[in-house]
Amino acid sequence: MGTLFLERKFSPLDILVRNFFQADQEEFTTPNNRIINHPVDIYEDKTGLYFDIACTGLTKKQVKVDIEGDILRVSYTKGKDEEKDVHVYHSGIAKRSFNLGYKIARRFDLSKIEGSMKDGLLKLFIPLTPESKPKTVSIK
């Protein structure tokens, strides 16, 4: 499970320096050696933060969304085959387990998170806190 820090954006130099000083890593890793992540789109506008998470073939009841402090966690655990009497000829839809964790900046209000699921796409919206919206200060 990876945690993505959304408080600031990292430049390629930040990532290079972080990889260089990691003691447990013996050599540099190339992008081709990394674990393939679950398909997620994360974007922000002036109203808040949006997550679009692919949940193909899953229902609302199978996907779990938890908030632990400032961590947003979205997960699905693949269970045992419920239909044991079914003979499968081909299985092309991968219903892989996933456990996604994201550290959310304080400027977003996790207590007012909204979510919906339609056509295999889980959409989450986290609004900005009123304190973090831009303010105009008059100079005296």
PDB file of C-alpha atoms in Angstrom:
ATOM      1  CA  MET A   1       0.000   0.000   0.000  1.00  0.00           C
ATOM      2  CA  GLY A   2       1.348   3.383  -0.922  1.00  0.00           C
ATOM      3  CA  THR A   3       0.512   6.685   0.684  1.00  0.00           C
ATOM      4  CA  LEU A   4       0.336   9.758  -1.509  1.00  0.00           C
ATOM      5  CA  PHE A   5       0.987  13.084   0.184  1.00  0.00           C
ATOM      6  CA  LEU A   6      -1.322  15.697  -1.313  1.00  0.00           C
ATOM      7  CA  GLU A   7      -0.014  18.623   0.708  1.00  0.00           C
ATOM      8  CA  ARG A   8       2.520  19.605  -1.968  1.00  0.00           C
ATOM      9  CA  LYS A   9       3.688  18.420  -5.332  1.00  0.00           C
ATOM     10  CA  PHE A  10       6.999  16.614  -5.661  1.00  0.00           C
ATOM     11  CA  SER A  11       9.394  17.441  -8.469  1.00  0.00           C
ATOM     12  CA  PRO A  12      11.494  14.719 -10.140  1.00  0.00           C
ATOM     13  CA  LEU A  13      14.499  16.071  -8.200  1.00  0.00           C
ATOM     14  CA  ASP A  14      12.662  15.531  -4.876  1.00  0.00           C
ATOM     15  CA  ILE A  15      11.973  11.926  -5.819  1.00  0.00           C
ATOM     16  CA  LEU A  16      15.564  11.366  -6.990  1.00  0.00           C
ATOM     17  CA  VAL A  17      16.994  12.718  -3.728  1.00  0.00           C
ATOM     18  CA  ARG A  18      14.538  10.655  -1.675  1.00  0.00           C
ATOM     19  CA  ASN A  19      15.497   7.464  -3.564  1.00  0.00           C
ATOM     20  CA  PHE A  20      19.211   8.257  -3.220  1.00  0.00           C
ATOM     21  CA  PHE A  21      19.110   8.599   0.560  1.00  0.00           C
ATOM     22  CA  GLN A  22      16.918   5.610   1.332  1.00  0.00           C
ATOM     23  CA  ALA A  23      19.117   3.235   3.308  1.00  0.00           C
ATOM     24  CA  ASP A  24      17.144   0.071   2.564  1.00  0.00           C
ATOM     25  CA  GLN A  25      17.566   0.462  -1.185  1.00  0.00           C
ATOM     26  CA  GLU A  26      20.753  -0.907  -2.724  1.00  0.00           C
ATOM     27  CA  GLU A  27      20.252   0.504  -6.200  1.00  0.00           C
ATOM     28  CA  PHE A  28      18.073   3.008  -8.005  1.00  0.00           C
ATOM     29  CA  THR A  29      14.728   1.689  -9.109  1.00  0.00           C
ATOM     30  CA  THR A  30      13.387   2.500 -12.526  1.00  0.00           C
ATOM     31  CA  PRO A  31       9.717   3.259 -13.092  1.00  0.00           C
ATOM     32  CA  ASN A  32       9.369  -0.123 -14.824  1.00  0.00           C
ATOM     33  CA  ASN A  33      10.166  -1.998 -11.591  1.00  0.00           C
ATOM     34  CA  ARG A  34       7.421  -0.431  -9.500  1.00  0.00           C
ATOM     35  CA  ILE A  35       4.169  -2.107  -8.519  1.00  0.00           C
ATOM     36  CA  ILE A  36       1.261  -1.339 -10.828  1.00  0.00           C
ATOM     37  CA  ASN A  37      -1.176   0.844  -8.888  1.00  0.00           C
ATOM     38  CA  HIS A  38      -4.939   0.722  -8.974  1.00  0.00           C
ATOM     39  CA  PRO A  39      -6.468   3.133 -11.547  1.00  0.00           C
ATOM     40  CA  VAL A  40      -7.259   6.399  -9.741  1.00  0.00           C
ATOM     41  CA  ASP A  41      -7.684   9.985 -10.935  1.00  0.00           C
ATOM     42  CA  ILE A  42      -7.083  12.708  -8.335  1.00  0.00           C
ATOM     43  CA  TYR A  43      -7.723  16.343  -9.156  1.00  0.00           C
ATOM     44  CA  GLU A  44      -8.535  19.608  -7.424  1.00  0.00           C
ATOM     45  CA  ASP A  45     -10.436  22.755  -8.274  1.00  0.00           C
ATOM     46  CA  LYS A  46     -11.473  25.844  -6.314  1.00  0.00           C
ATOM     47  CA  THR A  47     -14.216  23.922  -4.471  1.00  0.00           C
ATOM     48  CA  GLY A  48     -12.284  20.880  -3.283  1.00  0.00           C
ATOM     49  CA  LEU A  49     -10.503  17.610  -4.003  1.00  0.00           C
ATOM     50  CA  TYR A  50     -11.878  14.869  -6.252  1.00  0.00           C
ATOM     51  CA  PHE A  51     -11.085  11.140  -6.467  1.00  0.00           C
ATOM     52  CA  ASP A  52     -12.285   8.912  -9.318  1.00  0.00           C
ATOM     53  CA  ILE A  53     -11.486   5.281  -8.452  1.00  0.00           C
ATOM     54  CA  ALA A  54     -12.094   2.403 -10.874  1.00  0.00           C
ATOM     55  CA  CYS A  55     -14.198  -0.336  -9.253  1.00  0.00           C
ATOM     56  CA  THR A  56     -15.186  -2.402 -12.288  1.00  0.00           C
ATOM     57  CA  GLY A  57     -17.506  -5.270 -11.427  1.00  0.00           C
ATOM     58  CA  LEU A  58     -17.861  -4.243  -7.767  1.00  0.00           C
ATOM     59  CA  THR A  59     -20.910  -3.061  -5.863  1.00  0.00           C
ATOM     60  CA  LYS A  60     -21.167  -0.264  -3.299  1.00  0.00           C
ATOM     61  CA  LYS A  61     -21.335  -2.796  -0.475  1.00  0.00           C
ATOM     62  CA  GLN A  62     -18.037  -4.428  -1.495  1.00  0.00           C
ATOM     63  CA  VAL A  63     -15.977  -1.200  -1.439  1.00  0.00           C
ATOM     64  CA  LYS A  64     -15.030   0.202   1.966  1.00  0.00           C
ATOM     65  CA  VAL A  65     -14.192   3.902   2.542  1.00  0.00           C
ATOM     66  CA  ASP A  66     -12.656   4.759   5.931  1.00  0.00           C
ATOM     67  CA  ILE A  67     -11.281   7.948   7.454  1.00  0.00           C
ATOM     68  CA  GLU A  68      -8.560   7.529  10.093  1.00  0.00           C
ATOM     69  CA  GLY A  69      -7.500  10.981  11.295  1.00  0.00           C
ATOM     70  CA  ASP A  70      -6.192  12.691   8.149  1.00  0.00           C
ATOM     71  CA  ILE A  71      -5.894   9.446   6.141  1.00  0.00           C
ATOM     72  CA  LEU A  72      -8.514   8.514   3.553  1.00  0.00           C
ATOM     73  CA  ARG A  73      -8.522   4.750   2.964  1.00  0.00           C
ATOM     74  CA  VAL A  74     -10.424   3.021   0.145  1.00  0.00           C
ATOM     75  CA  SER A  75     -10.271  -0.770   0.064  1.00  0.00           C
ATOM     76  CA  TYR A  76     -11.773  -3.936  -1.374  1.00  0.00           C
ATOM     77  CA  THR A  77     -10.856  -7.440  -0.264  1.00  0.00           C
ATOM     78  CA  LYS A  78     -11.561 -10.216  -2.693  1.00  0.00           C
ATOM     79  CA  GLY A  79     -13.449 -12.991  -0.947  1.00  0.00           C
ATOM     80  CA  LYS A  80     -13.708 -16.673  -1.719  1.00  0.00           C
ATOM     81  CA  ASP A  81     -15.705 -17.577  -4.802  1.00  0.00           C
ATOM     82  CA  GLU A  82     -19.338 -17.394  -3.713  1.00  0.00           C
ATOM     83  CA  GLU A  83     -20.570 -19.383  -6.707  1.00  0.00           C
ATOM     84  CA  LYS A  84     -18.740 -22.696  -6.402  1.00  0.00           C
ATOM     85  CA  ASP A  85     -21.219 -24.545  -8.660  1.00  0.00           C
ATOM     86  CA  VAL A  86     -20.385 -22.309 -11.649  1.00  0.00           C
ATOM     87  CA  HIS A  87     -17.954 -23.453 -14.334  1.00  0.00           C
ATOM     88  CA  VAL A  88     -16.047 -20.414 -15.629  1.00  0.00           C
ATOM     89  CA  TYR A  89     -14.864 -20.643 -19.253  1.00  0.00           C
ATOM     90  CA  HIS A  90     -13.099 -17.286 -19.283  1.00  0.00           C
ATOM     91  CA  SER A  91     -12.548 -14.654 -16.609  1.00  0.00           C
ATOM     92  CA  GLY A  92     -11.506 -11.334 -18.147  1.00  0.00           C
ATOM     93  CA  ILE A  93     -12.644  -8.923 -15.442  1.00  0.00           C
ATOM     94  CA  ALA A  94      -9.986  -8.717 -12.759  1.00  0.00           C
ATOM     95  CA  LYS A  95     -11.546  -8.108  -9.372  1.00  0.00           C
ATOM     96  CA  ARG A  96      -8.270  -7.654  -7.527  1.00  0.00           C
ATOM     97  CA  SER A  97      -8.118  -6.634  -3.914  1.00  0.00           C
ATOM     98  CA  PHE A  98      -6.848  -3.113  -3.291  1.00  0.00           C
ATOM     99  CA  ASN A  99      -6.047  -0.971  -0.293  1.00  0.00           C
ATOM    100  CA  LEU A 100      -5.434   2.692  -1.133  1.00  0.00           C
ATOM    101  CA  GLY A 101      -4.365   5.225   1.489  1.00  0.00           C
ATOM    102  CA  TYR A 102      -4.060   8.972   0.995  1.00  0.00           C
ATOM    103  CA  LYS A 103      -2.900  11.587   3.497  1.00  0.00           C
ATOM    104  CA  ILE A 104      -5.223  14.540   3.059  1.00  0.00           C
ATOM    105  CA  ALA A 105      -4.050  18.087   3.801  1.00  0.00           C
ATOM    106  CA  ARG A 106      -5.779  20.050   6.561  1.00  0.00           C
ATOM    107  CA  ARG A 107      -7.209  22.505   4.077  1.00  0.00           C
ATOM    108  CA  PHE A 108      -9.746  19.833   3.047  1.00  0.00           C
ATOM    109  CA  ASP A 109     -12.678  18.963   5.329  1.00  0.00           C
ATOM    110  CA  LEU A 110     -12.795  15.151   5.606  1.00  0.00           C
ATOM    111  CA  SER A 111     -15.902  15.315   7.815  1.00  0.00           C
ATOM    112  CA  LYS A 112     -17.920  16.516   4.789  1.00  0.00           C
ATOM    113  CA  ILE A 113     -16.759  13.896   2.273  1.00  0.00           C
ATOM    114  CA  GLU A 114     -19.332  12.896  -0.344  1.00  0.00           C
ATOM    115  CA  GLY A 115     -19.289   9.726  -2.398  1.00  0.00           C
ATOM    116  CA  SER A 116     -21.214   8.093  -5.208  1.00  0.00           C
ATOM    117  CA  MET A 117     -20.743   5.012  -7.359  1.00  0.00           C
ATOM    118  CA  LYS A 118     -22.047   4.650 -10.894  1.00  0.00           C
ATOM    119  CA  ASP A 119     -21.009   2.424 -13.784  1.00  0.00           C
ATOM    120  CA  GLY A 120     -18.049   0.959 -11.890  1.00  0.00           C
ATOM    121  CA  LEU A 121     -16.566   4.354 -10.978  1.00  0.00           C
ATOM    122  CA  LEU A 122     -16.376   5.468  -7.350  1.00  0.00           C
ATOM    123  CA  LYS A 123     -16.413   9.269  -7.116  1.00  0.00           C
ATOM    124  CA  LEU A 124     -15.364  10.979  -3.885  1.00  0.00           C
ATOM    125  CA  PHE A 125     -15.435  14.725  -3.217  1.00  0.00           C
ATOM    126  CA  ILE A 126     -13.744  16.441  -0.261  1.00  0.00           C
ATOM    127  CA  PRO A 127     -14.598  20.159   0.030  1.00  0.00           C
ATOM    128  CA  LEU A 128     -12.155  22.851   1.115  1.00  0.00           C
ATOM    129  CA  THR A 129     -12.494  24.100   4.680  1.00  0.00           C
ATOM    130  CA  PRO A 130     -13.925  27.624   4.920  1.00  0.00           C
ATOM    131  CA  GLU A 131     -10.712  28.855   6.581  1.00  0.00           C
ATOM    132  CA  SER A 132      -8.580  27.803   3.624  1.00  0.00           C
ATOM    133  CA  LYS A 133     -10.532  29.681   0.959  1.00  0.00           C
ATOM    134  CA  PRO A 134      -8.714  32.746  -0.410  1.00  0.00           C
ATOM    135  CA  LYS A 135      -9.316  35.958   1.502  1.00  0.00           C
ATOM    136  CA  THR A 136      -8.738  39.550   0.556  1.00  0.00           C
ATOM    137  CA  VAL A 137      -7.034  41.725   3.122  1.00  0.00           C
ATOM    138  CA  SER A 138      -7.463  45.476   2.955  1.00  0.00           C
ATOM    139  CA  ILE A 139      -4.318  47.462   3.679  1.00  0.00           C
ATOM    140  CA  LYS A 140      -4.795  50.421   6.040  1.00  0.00           C
TER     141      LYS A 140
END
